[in-house]
mmCIF file of C-alpha atoms in Angstrom:
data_model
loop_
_atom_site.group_PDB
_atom_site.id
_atom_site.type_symbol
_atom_site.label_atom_id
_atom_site.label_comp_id
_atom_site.label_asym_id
_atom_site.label_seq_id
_atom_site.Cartn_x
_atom_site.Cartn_y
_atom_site.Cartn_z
ATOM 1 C CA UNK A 4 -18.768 50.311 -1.955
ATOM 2 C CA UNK A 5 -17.358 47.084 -2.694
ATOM 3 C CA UNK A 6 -13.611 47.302 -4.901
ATOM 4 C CA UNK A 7 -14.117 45.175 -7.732
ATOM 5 C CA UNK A 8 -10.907 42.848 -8.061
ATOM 6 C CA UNK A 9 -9.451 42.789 -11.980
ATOM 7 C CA UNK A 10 -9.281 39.599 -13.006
ATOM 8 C CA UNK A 11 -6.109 37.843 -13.903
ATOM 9 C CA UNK A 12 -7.126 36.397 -16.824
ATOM 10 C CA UNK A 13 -9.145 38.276 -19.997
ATOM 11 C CA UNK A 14 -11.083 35.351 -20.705
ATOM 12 C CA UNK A 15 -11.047 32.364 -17.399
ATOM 13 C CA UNK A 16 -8.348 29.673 -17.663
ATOM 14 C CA UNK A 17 -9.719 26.374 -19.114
ATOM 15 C CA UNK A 18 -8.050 24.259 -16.717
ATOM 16 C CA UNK A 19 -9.284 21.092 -18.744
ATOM 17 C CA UNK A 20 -6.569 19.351 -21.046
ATOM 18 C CA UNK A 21 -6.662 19.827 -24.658
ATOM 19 C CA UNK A 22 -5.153 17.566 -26.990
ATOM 20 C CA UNK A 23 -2.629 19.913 -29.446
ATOM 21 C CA UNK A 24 -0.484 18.196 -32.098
ATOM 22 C CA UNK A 25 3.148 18.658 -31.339
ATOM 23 C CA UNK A 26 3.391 19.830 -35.054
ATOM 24 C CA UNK A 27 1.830 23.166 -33.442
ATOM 25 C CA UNK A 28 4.319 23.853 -30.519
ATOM 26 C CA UNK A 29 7.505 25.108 -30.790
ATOM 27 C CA UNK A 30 10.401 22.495 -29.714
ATOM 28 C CA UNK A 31 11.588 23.040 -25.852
ATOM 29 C CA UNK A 32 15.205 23.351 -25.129
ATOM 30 C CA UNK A 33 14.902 20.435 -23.065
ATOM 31 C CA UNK A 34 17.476 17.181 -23.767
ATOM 32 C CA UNK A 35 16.261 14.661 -21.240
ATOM 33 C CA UNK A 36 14.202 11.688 -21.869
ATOM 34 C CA UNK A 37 11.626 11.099 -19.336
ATOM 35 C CA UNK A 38 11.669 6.837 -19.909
ATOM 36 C CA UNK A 39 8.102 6.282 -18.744
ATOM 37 C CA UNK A 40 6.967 8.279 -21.988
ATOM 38 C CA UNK A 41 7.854 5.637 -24.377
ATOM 39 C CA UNK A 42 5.861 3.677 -22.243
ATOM 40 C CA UNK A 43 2.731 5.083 -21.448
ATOM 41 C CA UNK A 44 3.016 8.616 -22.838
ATOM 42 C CA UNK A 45 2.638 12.005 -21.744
ATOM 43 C CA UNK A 46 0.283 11.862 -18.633
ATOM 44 C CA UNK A 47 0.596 15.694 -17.393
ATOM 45 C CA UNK A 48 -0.324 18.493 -19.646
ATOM 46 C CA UNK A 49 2.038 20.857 -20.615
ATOM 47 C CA UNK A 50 1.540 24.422 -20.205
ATOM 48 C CA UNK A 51 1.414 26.988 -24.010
ATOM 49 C CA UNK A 52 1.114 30.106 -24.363
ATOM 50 C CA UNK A 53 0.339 32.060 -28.114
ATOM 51 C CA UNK A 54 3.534 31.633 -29.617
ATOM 52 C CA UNK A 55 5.467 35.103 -30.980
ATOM 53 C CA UNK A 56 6.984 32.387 -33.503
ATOM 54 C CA UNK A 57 5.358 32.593 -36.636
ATOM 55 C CA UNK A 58 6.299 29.371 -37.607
ATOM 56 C CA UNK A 59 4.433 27.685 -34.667
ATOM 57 C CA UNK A 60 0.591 28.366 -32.906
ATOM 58 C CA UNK A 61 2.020 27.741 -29.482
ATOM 59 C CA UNK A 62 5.365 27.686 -27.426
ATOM 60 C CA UNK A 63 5.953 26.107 -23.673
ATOM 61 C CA UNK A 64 5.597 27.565 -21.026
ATOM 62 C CA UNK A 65 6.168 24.680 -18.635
ATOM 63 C CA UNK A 66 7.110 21.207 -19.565
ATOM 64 C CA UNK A 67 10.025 21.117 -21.800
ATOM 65 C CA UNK A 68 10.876 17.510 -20.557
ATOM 66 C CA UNK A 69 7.541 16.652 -21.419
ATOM 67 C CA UNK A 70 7.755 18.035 -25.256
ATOM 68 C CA UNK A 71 11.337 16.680 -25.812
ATOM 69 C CA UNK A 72 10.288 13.237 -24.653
ATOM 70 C CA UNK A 73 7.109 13.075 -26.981
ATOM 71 C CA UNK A 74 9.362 13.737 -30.085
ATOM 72 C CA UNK A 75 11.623 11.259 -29.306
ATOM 73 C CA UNK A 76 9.500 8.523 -28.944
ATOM 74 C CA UNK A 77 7.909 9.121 -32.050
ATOM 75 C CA UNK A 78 4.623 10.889 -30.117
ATOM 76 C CA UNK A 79 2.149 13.371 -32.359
ATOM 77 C CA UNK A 80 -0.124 15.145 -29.937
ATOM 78 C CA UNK A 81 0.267 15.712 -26.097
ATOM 79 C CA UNK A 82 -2.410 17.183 -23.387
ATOM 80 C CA UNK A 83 -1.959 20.486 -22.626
ATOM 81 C CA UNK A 84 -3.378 23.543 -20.777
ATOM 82 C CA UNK A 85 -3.129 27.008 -22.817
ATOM 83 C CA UNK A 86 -2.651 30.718 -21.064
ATOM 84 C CA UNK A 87 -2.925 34.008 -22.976
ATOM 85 C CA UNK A 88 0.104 34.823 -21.379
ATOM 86 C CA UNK A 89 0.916 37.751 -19.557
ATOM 87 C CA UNK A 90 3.124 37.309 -16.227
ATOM 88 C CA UNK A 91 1.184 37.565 -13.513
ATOM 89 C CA UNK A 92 -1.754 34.701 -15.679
ATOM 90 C CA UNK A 93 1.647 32.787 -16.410
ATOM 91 C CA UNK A 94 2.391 32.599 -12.687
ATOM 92 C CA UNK A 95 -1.436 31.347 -11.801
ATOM 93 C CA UNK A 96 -1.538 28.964 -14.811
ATOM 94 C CA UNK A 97 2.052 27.433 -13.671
ATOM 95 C CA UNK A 98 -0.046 26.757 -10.042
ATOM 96 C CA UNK A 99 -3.128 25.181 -11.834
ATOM 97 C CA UNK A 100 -0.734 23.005 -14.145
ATOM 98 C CA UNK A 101 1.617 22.345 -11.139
ATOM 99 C CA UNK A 102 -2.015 21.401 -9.086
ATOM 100 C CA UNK A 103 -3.188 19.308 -11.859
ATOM 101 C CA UNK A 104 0.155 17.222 -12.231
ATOM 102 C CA UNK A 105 0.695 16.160 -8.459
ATOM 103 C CA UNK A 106 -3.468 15.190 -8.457
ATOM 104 C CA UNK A 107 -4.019 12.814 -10.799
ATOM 105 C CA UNK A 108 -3.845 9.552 -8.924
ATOM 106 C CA UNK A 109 -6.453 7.975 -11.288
ATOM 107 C CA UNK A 110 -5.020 8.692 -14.758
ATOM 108 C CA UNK A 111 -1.406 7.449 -13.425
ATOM 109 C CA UNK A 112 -2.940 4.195 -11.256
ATOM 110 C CA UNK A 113 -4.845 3.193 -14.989
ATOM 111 C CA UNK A 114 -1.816 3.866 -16.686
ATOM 112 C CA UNK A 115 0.636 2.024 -14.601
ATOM 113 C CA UNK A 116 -1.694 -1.156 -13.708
ATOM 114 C CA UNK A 117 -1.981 -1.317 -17.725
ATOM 115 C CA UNK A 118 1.629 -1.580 -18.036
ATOM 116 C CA UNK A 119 2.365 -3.636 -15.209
ATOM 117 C CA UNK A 120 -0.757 -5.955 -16.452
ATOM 118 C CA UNK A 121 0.840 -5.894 -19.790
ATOM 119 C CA UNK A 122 4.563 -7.088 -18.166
ATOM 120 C CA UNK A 123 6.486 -4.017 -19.784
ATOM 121 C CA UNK A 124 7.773 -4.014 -15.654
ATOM 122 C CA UNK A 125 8.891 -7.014 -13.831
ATOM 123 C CA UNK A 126 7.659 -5.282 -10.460
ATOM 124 C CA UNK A 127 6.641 -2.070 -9.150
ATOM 125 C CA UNK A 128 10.760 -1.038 -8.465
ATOM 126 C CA UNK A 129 11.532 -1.139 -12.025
ATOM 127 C CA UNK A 130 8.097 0.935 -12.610
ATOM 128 C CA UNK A 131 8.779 3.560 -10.311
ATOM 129 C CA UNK A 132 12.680 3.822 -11.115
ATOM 130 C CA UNK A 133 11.573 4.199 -15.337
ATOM 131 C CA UNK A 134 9.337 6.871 -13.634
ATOM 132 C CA UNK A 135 11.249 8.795 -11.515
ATOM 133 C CA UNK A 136 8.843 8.356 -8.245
ATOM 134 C CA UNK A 137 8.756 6.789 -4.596
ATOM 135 C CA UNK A 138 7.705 2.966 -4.751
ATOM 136 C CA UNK A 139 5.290 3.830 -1.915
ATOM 137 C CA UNK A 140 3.044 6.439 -4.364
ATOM 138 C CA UNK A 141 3.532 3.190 -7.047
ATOM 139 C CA UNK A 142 1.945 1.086 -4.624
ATOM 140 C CA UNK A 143 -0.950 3.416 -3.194
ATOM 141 C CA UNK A 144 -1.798 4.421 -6.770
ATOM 142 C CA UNK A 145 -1.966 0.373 -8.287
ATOM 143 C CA UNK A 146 -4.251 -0.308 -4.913
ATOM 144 C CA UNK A 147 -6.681 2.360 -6.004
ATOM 145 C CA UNK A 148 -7.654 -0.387 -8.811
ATOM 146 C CA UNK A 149 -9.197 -2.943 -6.328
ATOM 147 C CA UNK A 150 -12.297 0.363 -6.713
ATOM 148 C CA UNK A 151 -14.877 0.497 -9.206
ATOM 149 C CA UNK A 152 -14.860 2.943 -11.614
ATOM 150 C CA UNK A 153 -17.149 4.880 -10.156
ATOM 151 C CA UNK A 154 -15.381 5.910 -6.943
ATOM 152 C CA UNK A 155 -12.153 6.184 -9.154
ATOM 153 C CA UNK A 156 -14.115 8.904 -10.860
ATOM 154 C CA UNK A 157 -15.445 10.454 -7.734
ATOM 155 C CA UNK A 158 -11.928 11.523 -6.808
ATOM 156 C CA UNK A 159 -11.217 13.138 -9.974
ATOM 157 C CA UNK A 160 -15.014 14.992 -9.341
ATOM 158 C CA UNK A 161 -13.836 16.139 -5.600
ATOM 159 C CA UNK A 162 -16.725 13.586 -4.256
ATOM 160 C CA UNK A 163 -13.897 11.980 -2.122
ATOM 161 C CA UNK A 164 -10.297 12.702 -1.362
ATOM 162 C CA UNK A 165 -7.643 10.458 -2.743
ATOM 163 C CA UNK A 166 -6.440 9.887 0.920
ATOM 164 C CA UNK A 167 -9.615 8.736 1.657
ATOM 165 C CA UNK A 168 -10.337 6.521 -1.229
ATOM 166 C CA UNK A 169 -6.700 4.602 -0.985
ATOM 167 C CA UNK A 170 -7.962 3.886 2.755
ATOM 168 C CA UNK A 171 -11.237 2.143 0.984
ATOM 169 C CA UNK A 172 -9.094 0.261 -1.234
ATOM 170 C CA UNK A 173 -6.726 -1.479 1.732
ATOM 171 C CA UNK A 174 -10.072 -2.674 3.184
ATOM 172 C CA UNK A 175 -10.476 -6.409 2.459
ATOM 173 C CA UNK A 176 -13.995 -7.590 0.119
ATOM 174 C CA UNK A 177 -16.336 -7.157 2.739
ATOM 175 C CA UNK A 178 -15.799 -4.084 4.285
ATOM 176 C CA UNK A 179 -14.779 -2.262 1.040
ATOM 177 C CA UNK A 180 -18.683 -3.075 -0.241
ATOM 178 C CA UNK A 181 -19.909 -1.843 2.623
ATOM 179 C CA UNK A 182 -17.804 1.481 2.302
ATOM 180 C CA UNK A 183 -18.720 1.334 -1.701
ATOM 181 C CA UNK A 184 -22.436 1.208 -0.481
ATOM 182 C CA UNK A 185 -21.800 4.323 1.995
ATOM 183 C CA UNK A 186 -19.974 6.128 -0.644
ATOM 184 C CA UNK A 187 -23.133 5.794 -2.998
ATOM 185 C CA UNK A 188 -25.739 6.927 -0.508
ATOM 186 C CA UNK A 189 -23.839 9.766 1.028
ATOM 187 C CA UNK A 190 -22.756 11.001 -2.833
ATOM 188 C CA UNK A 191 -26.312 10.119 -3.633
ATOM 189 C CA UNK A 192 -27.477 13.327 -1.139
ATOM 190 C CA UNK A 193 -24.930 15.469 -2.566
ATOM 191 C CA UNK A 194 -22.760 15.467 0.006
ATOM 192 C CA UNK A 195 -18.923 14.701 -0.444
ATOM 193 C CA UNK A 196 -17.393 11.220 1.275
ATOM 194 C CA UNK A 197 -14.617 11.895 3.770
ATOM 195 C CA UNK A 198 -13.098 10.110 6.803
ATOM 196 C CA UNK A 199 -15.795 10.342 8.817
ATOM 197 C CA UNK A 200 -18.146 8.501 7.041
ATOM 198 C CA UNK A 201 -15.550 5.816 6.662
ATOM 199 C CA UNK A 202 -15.131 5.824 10.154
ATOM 200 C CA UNK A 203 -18.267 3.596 11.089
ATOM 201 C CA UNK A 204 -16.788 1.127 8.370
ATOM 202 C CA UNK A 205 -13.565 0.586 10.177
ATOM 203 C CA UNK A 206 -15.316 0.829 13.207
ATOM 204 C CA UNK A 207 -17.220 -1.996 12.762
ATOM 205 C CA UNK A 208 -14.149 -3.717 11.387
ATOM 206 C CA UNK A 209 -11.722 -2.881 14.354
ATOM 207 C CA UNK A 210 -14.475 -4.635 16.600
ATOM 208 C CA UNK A 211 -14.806 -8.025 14.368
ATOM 209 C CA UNK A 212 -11.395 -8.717 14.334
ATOM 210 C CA UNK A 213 -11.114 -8.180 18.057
ATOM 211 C CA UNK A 214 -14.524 -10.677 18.271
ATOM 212 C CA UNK A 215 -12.997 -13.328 15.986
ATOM 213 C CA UNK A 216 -9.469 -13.273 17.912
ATOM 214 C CA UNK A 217 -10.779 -13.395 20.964
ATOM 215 C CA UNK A 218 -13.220 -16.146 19.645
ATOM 216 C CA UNK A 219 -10.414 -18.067 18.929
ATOM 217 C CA UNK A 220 -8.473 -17.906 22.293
ATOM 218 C CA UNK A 221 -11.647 -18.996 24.350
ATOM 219 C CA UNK A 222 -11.909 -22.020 21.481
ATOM 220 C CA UNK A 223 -8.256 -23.157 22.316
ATOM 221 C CA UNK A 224 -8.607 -25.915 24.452
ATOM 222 C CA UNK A 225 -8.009 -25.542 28.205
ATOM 223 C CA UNK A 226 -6.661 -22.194 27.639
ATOM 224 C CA UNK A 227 -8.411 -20.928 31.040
ATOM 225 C CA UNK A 228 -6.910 -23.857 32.901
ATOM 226 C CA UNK A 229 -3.412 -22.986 30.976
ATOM 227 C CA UNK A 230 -3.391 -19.839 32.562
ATOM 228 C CA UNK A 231 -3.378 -21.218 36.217
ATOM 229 C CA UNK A 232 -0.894 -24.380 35.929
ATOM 230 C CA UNK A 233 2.312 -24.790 37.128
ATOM 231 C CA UNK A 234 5.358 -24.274 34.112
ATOM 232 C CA UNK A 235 5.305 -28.670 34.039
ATOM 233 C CA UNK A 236 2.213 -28.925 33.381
ATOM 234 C CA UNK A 237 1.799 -27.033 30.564
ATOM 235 C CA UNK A 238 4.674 -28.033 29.151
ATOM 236 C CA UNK A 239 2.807 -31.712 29.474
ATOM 237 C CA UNK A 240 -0.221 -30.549 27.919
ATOM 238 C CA UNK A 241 1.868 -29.114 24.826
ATOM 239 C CA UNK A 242 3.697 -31.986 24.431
ATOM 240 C CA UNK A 243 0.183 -34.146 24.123
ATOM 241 C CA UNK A 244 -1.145 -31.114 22.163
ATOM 242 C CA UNK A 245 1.118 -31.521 19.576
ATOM 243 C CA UNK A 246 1.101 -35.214 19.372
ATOM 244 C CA UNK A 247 -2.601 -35.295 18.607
ATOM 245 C CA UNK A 248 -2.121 -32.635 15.791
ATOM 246 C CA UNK A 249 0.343 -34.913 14.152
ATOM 247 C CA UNK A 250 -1.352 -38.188 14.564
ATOM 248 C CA UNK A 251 1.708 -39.866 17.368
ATOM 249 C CA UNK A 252 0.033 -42.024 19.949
ATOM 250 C CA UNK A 253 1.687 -41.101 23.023
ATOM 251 C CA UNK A 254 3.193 -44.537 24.035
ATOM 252 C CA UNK A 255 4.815 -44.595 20.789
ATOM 253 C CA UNK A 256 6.274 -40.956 21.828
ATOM 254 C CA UNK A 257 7.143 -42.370 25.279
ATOM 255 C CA UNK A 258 8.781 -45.313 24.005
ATOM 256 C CA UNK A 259 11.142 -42.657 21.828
ATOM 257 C CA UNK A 260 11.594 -40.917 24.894
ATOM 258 C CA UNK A 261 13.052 -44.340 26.690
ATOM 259 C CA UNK A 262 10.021 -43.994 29.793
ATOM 260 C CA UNK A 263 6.086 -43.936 30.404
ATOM 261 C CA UNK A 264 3.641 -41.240 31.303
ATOM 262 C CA UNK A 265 1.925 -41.707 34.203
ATOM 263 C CA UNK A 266 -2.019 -42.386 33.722
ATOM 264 C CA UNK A 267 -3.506 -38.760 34.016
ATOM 265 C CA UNK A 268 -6.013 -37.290 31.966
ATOM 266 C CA UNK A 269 -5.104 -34.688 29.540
ATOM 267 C CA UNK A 270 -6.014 -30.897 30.064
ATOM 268 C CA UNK A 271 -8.392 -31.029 27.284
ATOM 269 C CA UNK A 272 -10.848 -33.376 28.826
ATOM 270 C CA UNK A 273 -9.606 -36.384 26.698
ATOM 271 C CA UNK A 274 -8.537 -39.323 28.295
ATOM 272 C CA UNK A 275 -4.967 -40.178 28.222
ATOM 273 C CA UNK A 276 -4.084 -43.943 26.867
ATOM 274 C CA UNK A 277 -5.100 -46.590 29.861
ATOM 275 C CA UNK A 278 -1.700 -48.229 28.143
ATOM 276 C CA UNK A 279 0.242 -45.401 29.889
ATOM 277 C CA UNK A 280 -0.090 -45.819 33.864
ATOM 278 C CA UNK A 281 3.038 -46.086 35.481
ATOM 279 C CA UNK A 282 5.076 -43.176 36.350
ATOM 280 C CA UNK A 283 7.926 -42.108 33.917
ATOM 281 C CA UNK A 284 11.319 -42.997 35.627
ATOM 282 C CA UNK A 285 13.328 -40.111 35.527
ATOM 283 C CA UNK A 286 16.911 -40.939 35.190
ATOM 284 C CA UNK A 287 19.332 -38.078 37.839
ATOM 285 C CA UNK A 288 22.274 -37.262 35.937
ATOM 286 C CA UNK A 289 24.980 -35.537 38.279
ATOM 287 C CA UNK A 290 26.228 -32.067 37.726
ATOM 288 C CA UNK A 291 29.396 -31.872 36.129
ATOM 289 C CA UNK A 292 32.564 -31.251 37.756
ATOM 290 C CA UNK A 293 33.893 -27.574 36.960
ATOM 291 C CA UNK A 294 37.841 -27.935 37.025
ATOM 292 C CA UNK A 295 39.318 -25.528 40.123
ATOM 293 C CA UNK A 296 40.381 -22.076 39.218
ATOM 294 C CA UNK A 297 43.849 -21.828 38.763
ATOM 295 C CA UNK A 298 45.947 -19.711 41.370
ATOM 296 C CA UNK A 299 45.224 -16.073 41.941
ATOM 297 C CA UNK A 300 48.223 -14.219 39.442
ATOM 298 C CA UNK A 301 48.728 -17.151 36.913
ATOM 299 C CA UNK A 302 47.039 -17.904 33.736
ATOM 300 C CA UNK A 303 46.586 -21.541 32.322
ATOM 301 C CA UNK A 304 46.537 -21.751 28.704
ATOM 302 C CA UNK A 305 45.474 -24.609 26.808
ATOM 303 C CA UNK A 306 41.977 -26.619 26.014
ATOM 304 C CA UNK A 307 40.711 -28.872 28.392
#
């Protein structure tokens, strides 16, 4: 015979927010601000219990902070999730609440692109300094608003991991539909999105970028022949590569240079200038002199 577990709660734990006025909870002993609450307000519940204060419906069980800062910005209601109390419900509610605060990517990416949309931040530094969190989770959580609605509300649902979704979001346009329109037809059937079925997506991404570089290495011109030539001559072909791109006929170059170029066509398959057929003198300059070493055991001092 199956032992029937007792649960921990009389009546389950409604894990969904309520809005309580703070007029019902009895002030924390808190004294720390948290800034970003005069900005954008209380964004994680706080956890009440029944208060044993007559004076007050509810006292805190977690979230003192929280309380203190919504008083002293002037704040009349905050969310919160409520417990009937006992120690060992306390403990599980203080796991839901803790659970609740550290996943909700979608509430705090609204909040903050509102407030960096409205310039109350000069840049996501000063955001995540007023809020007490790494720039990098500022970041991921303002890129999770290139998504629709729709997918931001499938994370809060469980249809698709938060992990998952940011990795949508870094797609660029193209291949971010395409893993919208997977989303829909594999949420569609019930199922939940993950990694793998994002996987075909960047699949298929991986492989055009590796198409379109490669696309653009065989368009170069003479890059085959490049790859065979002596150090000279592709120095020679650079030279009348880059003259073309910025519009320098080539006897005006060799002019600058003080010589010609001898007549020989370019790499490209582009005639060089009939104007340029004699060979370009090349002028020997000797080696320098090196002065002698001085004697072994004596040291000259002094600039030559």
């Amino acid at each position: 015979m199956d032992v029937i577990q007792p649960s921990l709660f009389a009546q389950p734990l409604d894990t969904t927010p309520q809005t309580v006025a703070l007029a019902e909870i009895k002030p924390g002993e808190a004294k720390q601000v948290i800034k970003s609450v005069g900005t954008v307000g209380v964004l994680q519940s706080v956890l009440l219990r029944a208060s044993t204060d007559p004076a007050f419906r509810y006292e805190i069980v977690e979230g003192n902070r929280r309380d203190y800062s919504a008083r002293h910005f002037g704040l009349t209601h905050v969310p919160a999730l409520i417990t009937d109390g006992s120690g060992a419900q306390l403990a599980a509610a203080r796991a839901i609440a803790n659970t609740a605060r550290s996943s909700n990517p979608v509430q705090e990416a609204r909040a903050w692109h509102a407030v960096m949309q409205a310039g109350v931040y000069a840049d996501v530094n000063a955001l995540a300094k007023d809020f007490g969190v790494p720039v990098a989770t500022v970041k991921q959580r303002l890129r999770l608003m290139n998504l629709p609605d729709e997918l931001l509300d499938g994370i809060q649902d469980r249809k698709i991991a938060e992990g998952t979704a940011e990795k949508i979001a870094n797609l660029d346009e193209v291949y971010r539909s395409r893993a919208l329109v997977a989303y829909s037809e594999v949420t569609a059937a019930g199922e939940r999105f993950t990694d793998a079925h994002l996987k075909g997506v960047r699949t298929q991404r991986s492989g055009d970028l590796t198409r379109t570089v490669l696309g653009s290495l065989t368009a170069l011109p003479g890059t085959q022949t490049l790859l065979s030539l002596p150090p000279l001559d592709i120095l020679a072909e650079e030279v009348r590569r880059l003259a073309r791109e910025r519009g320098v006929p080539l006897s005006d170059l060799v002019q600058a240079l003080g010589g010609e170029v001898a007549d020989r066509p370019s790499l490209d398959g582009t005639p060089a200038s009939p104007a340029l057929s004699s060979p370009v003198p090349v002028a020997v300059t000797p080696a320098p002199r090196l002065p002698a070493p001085p004697p072994t055991g004596r040291v000259r001092l002094g600039a030559r």
